[in-house]
Amino acid sequence: MGLLRFLKKISIDQWSAIDRETVRTPEDAGNTSITVLVILVTCALSLTLQEYFGGHAAYNRYFPNDGSRYWELWGFVWWSSWRVIGYVIIPMMVIAALPGERIRDYHVSIRGFFKHAWIYLLMFALILPAVVLASRTSSFRHTYPFYRMANRSQFDLWTWEALYAAQFLSLEFFFRGFLLQGLRRAMGSNAIFVMIVPYCMIHYGKPMSETLGAIGAGVILGTLAMRTRSIWGGVLIHVGVATTMDVLALRGCPEFGSGKYCH
């Protein structure tokens, strides 16, 4: 019974608190319907643009391999830039165009993050052992880091990590900021469960365990973002875990400057 009460406290009770914070009046009905329409259409448009123009296939199509030193790294610049465009720039333009909406209300405050940072640090500590165990598998070493030339030089490594971090920041703003705050007034805590549908789908093509894990992670990070009104904890978790995975993977790569690359 104690475990059930604890689970209720960190889930249903938190969603009820979000719903109590949600402002719903009859006068809002028309405005919230329009906002929901705009937010969801923007979501579909953004994800579609990234699927057809923001991947490596599009980069290869527009910029065939010319054998230059940084051609592969530029591919990740292309990929990360499209994440910033689709997840941040387009949504911010939409927010600015919506009457009465302010970008600063879309969970970009750091206040809630500092107050609840211990929760995210605890989550990271719980995730870390699983990451360490996974790093010992051959599939892990053949996958990470995604940029296989990260061990070529310090410039390659840290440029890649910066691009990777920018992608995670953009992703968190889109899913835990733009979608949740944009749908909050009309849907309350149900916005979390709308958000996890596209969030789960962007993981298609990855291992099934990772895709299923994204559902649970989406619910947890979405709940925390709505309660703290901050995306920065999710950014910390994503960047921290991703950097740790790359560092662990690099231990199995040839030495820096050896001329041999990871996987």
Short mmCIF file of C-alpha atoms in Angstrom, two decimals:
data_model
loop_
_atom_site.label_atom_id
_atom_site.label_comp_id
_atom_site.label_asym_id
_atom_site.label_seq_id
_atom_site.Cartn_x
_atom_site.Cartn_y
_atom_site.Cartn_z
CA MET A 1 0.00 0.00 0.00
CA GLY A 2 2.87 2.35 0.77
CA LEU A 3 4.25 1.92 -2.75
CA LEU A 4 0.83 2.60 -4.28
CA ARG A 5 0.47 5.79 -2.24
CA PHE A 6 3.93 6.90 -3.37
CA LEU A 7 3.13 6.22 -7.03
CA LYS A 8 -0.15 8.11 -6.69
CA LYS A 9 1.68 11.03 -5.08
CA ILE A 10 4.18 11.38 -7.93
CA SER A 11 1.67 10.84 -10.74
CA ILE A 12 -2.07 11.35 -10.24
CA ASP A 13 -1.61 13.92 -7.46
CA GLN A 14 0.80 15.91 -9.64
CA TRP A 15 -1.56 15.82 -12.61
CA SER A 16 -4.41 16.99 -10.37
CA ALA A 17 -2.23 19.87 -9.18
CA ILE A 18 -1.53 20.83 -12.80
CA ASP A 19 -5.27 20.81 -13.52
CA ARG A 20 -5.95 23.06 -10.51
CA GLU A 21 -3.39 25.54 -11.86
CA THR A 22 -5.02 25.53 -15.29
CA VAL A 23 -7.19 28.55 -15.99
CA ARG A 24 -10.41 27.56 -17.73
CA THR A 25 -13.32 29.96 -18.15
CA PRO A 26 -16.22 30.00 -20.62
CA GLU A 27 -14.69 33.11 -22.19
CA ASP A 28 -11.51 31.16 -22.96
CA ALA A 29 -13.27 28.44 -24.95
CA GLY A 30 -12.93 29.98 -28.41
CA ASN A 31 -9.39 31.22 -27.88
CA THR A 32 -8.14 27.90 -26.50
CA SER A 33 -9.64 25.99 -29.43
CA ILE A 34 -7.78 28.20 -31.89
CA THR A 35 -4.57 27.89 -29.88
CA VAL A 36 -4.83 24.09 -29.82
CA LEU A 37 -5.39 24.06 -33.59
CA VAL A 38 -2.36 26.28 -34.23
CA ILE A 39 -0.09 24.37 -31.83
CA LEU A 40 -0.92 20.93 -33.23
CA VAL A 41 -0.73 21.99 -36.89
CA THR A 42 2.63 23.62 -36.15
CA CYS A 43 3.77 20.38 -34.52
CA ALA A 44 2.82 18.35 -37.59
CA LEU A 45 4.43 20.86 -39.97
CA SER A 46 7.65 21.09 -37.97
CA LEU A 47 8.10 17.32 -37.71
CA THR A 48 7.33 16.88 -41.41
CA LEU A 49 9.90 19.48 -42.48
CA GLN A 50 12.54 17.83 -40.33
CA GLU A 51 11.73 14.38 -41.67
CA TYR A 52 12.09 15.40 -45.32
CA PHE A 53 14.76 18.10 -45.11
CA GLY A 54 16.54 17.77 -41.77
CA GLY A 55 18.17 14.35 -42.01
CA HIS A 56 21.38 12.97 -43.43
CA ALA A 57 19.61 11.73 -46.57
CA ALA A 58 18.67 15.31 -47.47
CA TYR A 59 22.18 16.54 -46.66
CA ASN A 60 23.70 13.85 -48.90
CA ARG A 61 21.27 14.80 -51.65
CA TYR A 62 22.04 18.52 -51.55
CA PHE A 63 25.73 18.22 -50.66
CA PRO A 64 27.27 15.04 -52.14
CA ASN A 65 30.44 13.80 -50.49
CA ASP A 66 33.33 15.84 -51.89
CA GLY A 67 35.99 14.16 -49.80
CA SER A 68 36.65 17.27 -47.71
CA ARG A 69 37.93 16.85 -44.15
CA TYR A 70 34.77 18.03 -42.41
CA TRP A 71 32.09 16.85 -44.83
CA GLU A 72 30.68 14.36 -42.30
CA LEU A 73 30.77 16.90 -39.47
CA TRP A 74 28.93 19.42 -41.66
CA GLY A 75 26.22 16.78 -42.02
CA PHE A 76 25.65 16.97 -38.27
CA VAL A 77 25.67 20.78 -38.45
CA TRP A 78 22.86 20.43 -41.01
CA TRP A 79 20.98 17.96 -38.79
CA SER A 80 21.33 20.05 -35.62
CA SER A 81 20.44 23.30 -37.41
CA TRP A 82 17.21 21.81 -38.68
CA ARG A 83 16.35 20.78 -35.10
CA VAL A 84 16.85 24.37 -33.98
CA ILE A 85 14.71 25.63 -36.88
CA GLY A 86 11.92 23.11 -36.41
CA TYR A 87 11.89 22.86 -32.64
CA VAL A 88 12.69 26.46 -31.66
CA ILE A 89 12.55 29.10 -34.39
CA ILE A 90 9.25 28.06 -36.01
CA PRO A 91 7.46 27.56 -32.64
CA MET A 92 8.76 30.89 -31.33
CA MET A 93 7.46 32.66 -34.43
CA VAL A 94 4.07 31.01 -33.85
CA ILE A 95 4.03 32.00 -30.16
CA ALA A 96 4.89 35.58 -31.07
CA ALA A 97 1.98 35.64 -33.54
CA LEU A 98 -0.60 34.27 -31.07
CA PRO A 99 -2.50 37.03 -29.22
CA GLY A 100 -1.68 37.17 -25.52
CA GLU A 101 1.08 34.54 -25.68
CA ARG A 102 4.62 35.21 -24.45
CA ILE A 103 7.70 33.10 -25.16
CA ARG A 104 8.87 33.47 -21.56
CA ASP A 105 5.75 31.62 -20.37
CA TYR A 106 6.71 28.52 -22.35
CA HIS A 107 8.73 26.86 -19.58
CA VAL A 108 12.02 28.67 -20.30
CA SER A 109 12.40 30.03 -16.76
CA ILE A 110 15.34 28.75 -14.71
CA ARG A 111 13.62 29.44 -11.38
CA GLY A 112 11.74 26.18 -11.26
CA PHE A 113 14.85 24.32 -12.34
CA PHE A 114 17.05 25.41 -9.44
CA LYS A 115 14.33 24.72 -6.90
CA HIS A 116 13.80 21.17 -8.17
CA ALA A 117 17.31 20.39 -9.46
CA TRP A 118 17.71 17.62 -6.88
CA ILE A 119 14.94 15.62 -8.58
CA TYR A 120 16.78 15.65 -11.90
CA LEU A 121 20.12 14.83 -10.27
CA LEU A 122 18.45 11.86 -8.57
CA MET A 123 17.02 10.74 -11.92
CA PHE A 124 20.47 10.99 -13.48
CA ALA A 125 21.96 8.93 -10.65
CA LEU A 126 19.32 6.24 -11.19
CA ILE A 127 19.90 6.15 -14.95
CA LEU A 128 23.71 6.11 -14.76
CA PRO A 129 24.19 2.43 -13.77
CA ALA A 130 22.06 1.30 -16.73
CA VAL A 131 24.13 3.47 -19.08
CA VAL A 132 27.37 2.01 -17.72
CA LEU A 133 26.07 -1.54 -18.17
CA ALA A 134 24.88 -0.79 -21.72
CA SER A 135 28.28 0.67 -22.61
CA ARG A 136 29.83 -2.79 -22.26
CA THR A 137 27.80 -4.21 -25.14
CA SER A 138 29.07 -4.43 -28.71
CA SER A 139 25.91 -2.77 -30.08
CA PHE A 140 26.59 0.26 -27.88
CA ARG A 141 30.19 0.55 -29.07
CA HIS A 142 29.07 0.25 -32.69
CA THR A 143 26.49 3.02 -32.26
CA TYR A 144 28.04 5.73 -30.10
CA PRO A 145 29.17 8.36 -30.57
CA PHE A 146 26.87 9.03 -33.52
CA TYR A 147 29.65 11.11 -35.07
CA ARG A 148 32.19 8.37 -35.67
CA MET A 149 35.06 10.84 -36.17
CA ALA A 150 34.64 12.36 -32.72
CA ASN A 151 38.00 10.85 -31.73
CA ARG A 152 39.85 12.53 -34.61
CA SER A 153 40.58 15.71 -32.62
CA GLN A 154 39.37 17.75 -29.67
CA PHE A 155 37.78 20.13 -32.18
CA ASP A 156 35.75 17.32 -33.71
CA LEU A 157 34.68 16.02 -30.30
CA TRP A 158 33.55 19.29 -28.75
CA THR A 159 31.94 20.60 -31.94
CA TRP A 160 29.92 17.39 -32.07
CA GLU A 161 28.96 17.63 -28.38
CA ALA A 162 27.85 21.26 -28.86
CA LEU A 163 25.68 20.27 -31.84
CA TYR A 164 24.25 17.35 -29.86
CA ALA A 165 23.46 19.59 -26.88
CA ALA A 166 21.79 22.20 -29.12
CA GLN A 167 19.57 19.46 -30.52
CA PHE A 168 18.51 18.34 -27.03
CA LEU A 169 17.81 21.91 -25.90
CA SER A 170 15.67 22.44 -29.00
CA LEU A 171 13.85 19.14 -28.47
CA GLU A 172 13.02 19.96 -24.85
CA PHE A 173 11.68 23.39 -25.77
CA PHE A 174 9.44 21.90 -28.44
CA PHE A 175 7.99 18.96 -26.53
CA ARG A 176 8.12 20.15 -22.92
CA GLY A 177 7.68 23.87 -23.57
CA PHE A 178 5.82 24.66 -26.78
CA LEU A 179 3.44 21.69 -26.79
CA LEU A 180 2.73 21.51 -23.05
CA GLN A 181 2.25 25.21 -22.40
CA GLY A 182 0.39 25.67 -25.68
CA LEU A 183 -2.10 22.94 -24.75
CA ARG A 184 -2.20 23.56 -20.98
CA ARG A 185 -5.21 25.89 -20.87
CA ALA A 186 -7.40 23.64 -23.00
CA MET A 187 -6.24 20.23 -21.78
CA GLY A 188 -4.55 20.61 -18.42
CA SER A 189 -2.46 17.55 -17.52
CA ASN A 190 -3.85 15.68 -20.55
CA ALA A 191 -1.43 17.77 -22.61
CA ILE A 192 1.31 15.43 -21.35
CA PHE A 193 -0.32 12.43 -22.99
CA VAL A 194 -0.88 14.29 -26.25
CA MET A 195 2.79 15.30 -26.22
CA ILE A 196 4.14 11.77 -25.76
CA VAL A 197 2.55 10.56 -29.01
CA PRO A 198 4.84 12.54 -31.36
CA TYR A 199 7.68 12.26 -28.83
CA CYS A 200 7.48 8.47 -28.99
CA MET A 201 7.21 8.51 -32.78
CA ILE A 202 10.45 10.46 -33.31
CA HIS A 203 12.20 7.46 -31.74
CA TYR A 204 10.96 5.07 -34.44
CA GLY A 205 13.92 3.42 -36.12
CA LYS A 206 15.81 3.15 -32.84
CA PRO A 207 15.87 0.00 -30.67
CA MET A 208 12.41 -0.92 -29.38
CA SER A 209 13.56 -0.64 -25.76
CA GLU A 210 14.61 2.98 -26.34
CA THR A 211 11.30 3.82 -28.03
CA LEU A 212 9.26 2.26 -25.22
CA GLY A 213 11.46 4.04 -22.69
CA ALA A 214 10.67 7.34 -24.41
CA ILE A 215 7.01 6.91 -23.44
CA GLY A 216 7.82 6.68 -19.74
CA ALA A 217 10.47 9.39 -19.96
CA GLY A 218 8.04 11.65 -21.79
CA VAL A 219 5.43 11.30 -19.04
CA ILE A 220 7.97 11.93 -16.27
CA LEU A 221 9.72 14.87 -17.92
CA GLY A 222 6.40 16.31 -19.09
CA THR A 223 4.93 16.16 -15.59
CA LEU A 224 8.01 17.80 -14.09
CA ALA A 225 8.09 20.50 -16.78
CA MET A 226 4.44 21.42 -16.18
CA ARG A 227 4.87 21.45 -12.39
CA THR A 228 8.15 23.39 -12.37
CA ARG A 229 7.33 25.44 -15.50
CA SER A 230 10.89 24.83 -16.66
CA ILE A 231 12.46 22.71 -19.41
CA TRP A 232 15.99 22.98 -18.05
CA GLY A 233 15.85 19.82 -15.94
CA GLY A 234 15.03 17.82 -19.05
CA VAL A 235 17.89 19.50 -20.89
CA LEU A 236 20.24 18.57 -18.03
CA ILE A 237 19.13 14.93 -18.09
CA HIS A 238 19.37 14.58 -21.87
CA VAL A 239 22.72 16.33 -22.26
CA GLY A 240 24.18 14.63 -19.18
CA VAL A 241 23.19 11.14 -20.27
CA ALA A 242 24.22 11.71 -23.91
CA THR A 243 27.63 13.12 -22.94
CA THR A 244 28.20 10.25 -20.51
CA MET A 245 27.34 7.73 -23.24
CA ASP A 246 29.79 9.34 -25.64
CA VAL A 247 32.57 9.46 -23.05
CA LEU A 248 32.06 5.78 -22.24
CA ALA A 249 31.97 4.90 -25.94
CA LEU A 250 35.17 6.83 -26.64
CA ARG A 251 37.01 4.59 -24.21
CA GLY A 252 36.62 1.81 -26.77
CA CYS A 253 37.65 3.97 -29.73
CA PRO A 254 41.17 4.31 -31.17
CA GLU A 255 43.28 7.05 -29.59
CA PHE A 256 42.85 10.68 -30.63
CA GLY A 257 44.76 11.50 -33.78
CA SER A 258 45.46 7.85 -34.64
CA GLY A 259 43.72 8.15 -38.00
CA LYS A 260 41.31 5.38 -37.03
CA TYR A 261 37.75 6.25 -36.14
CA CYS A 262 35.04 4.91 -33.87
CA HIS A 263 32.90 2.05 -35.29
#
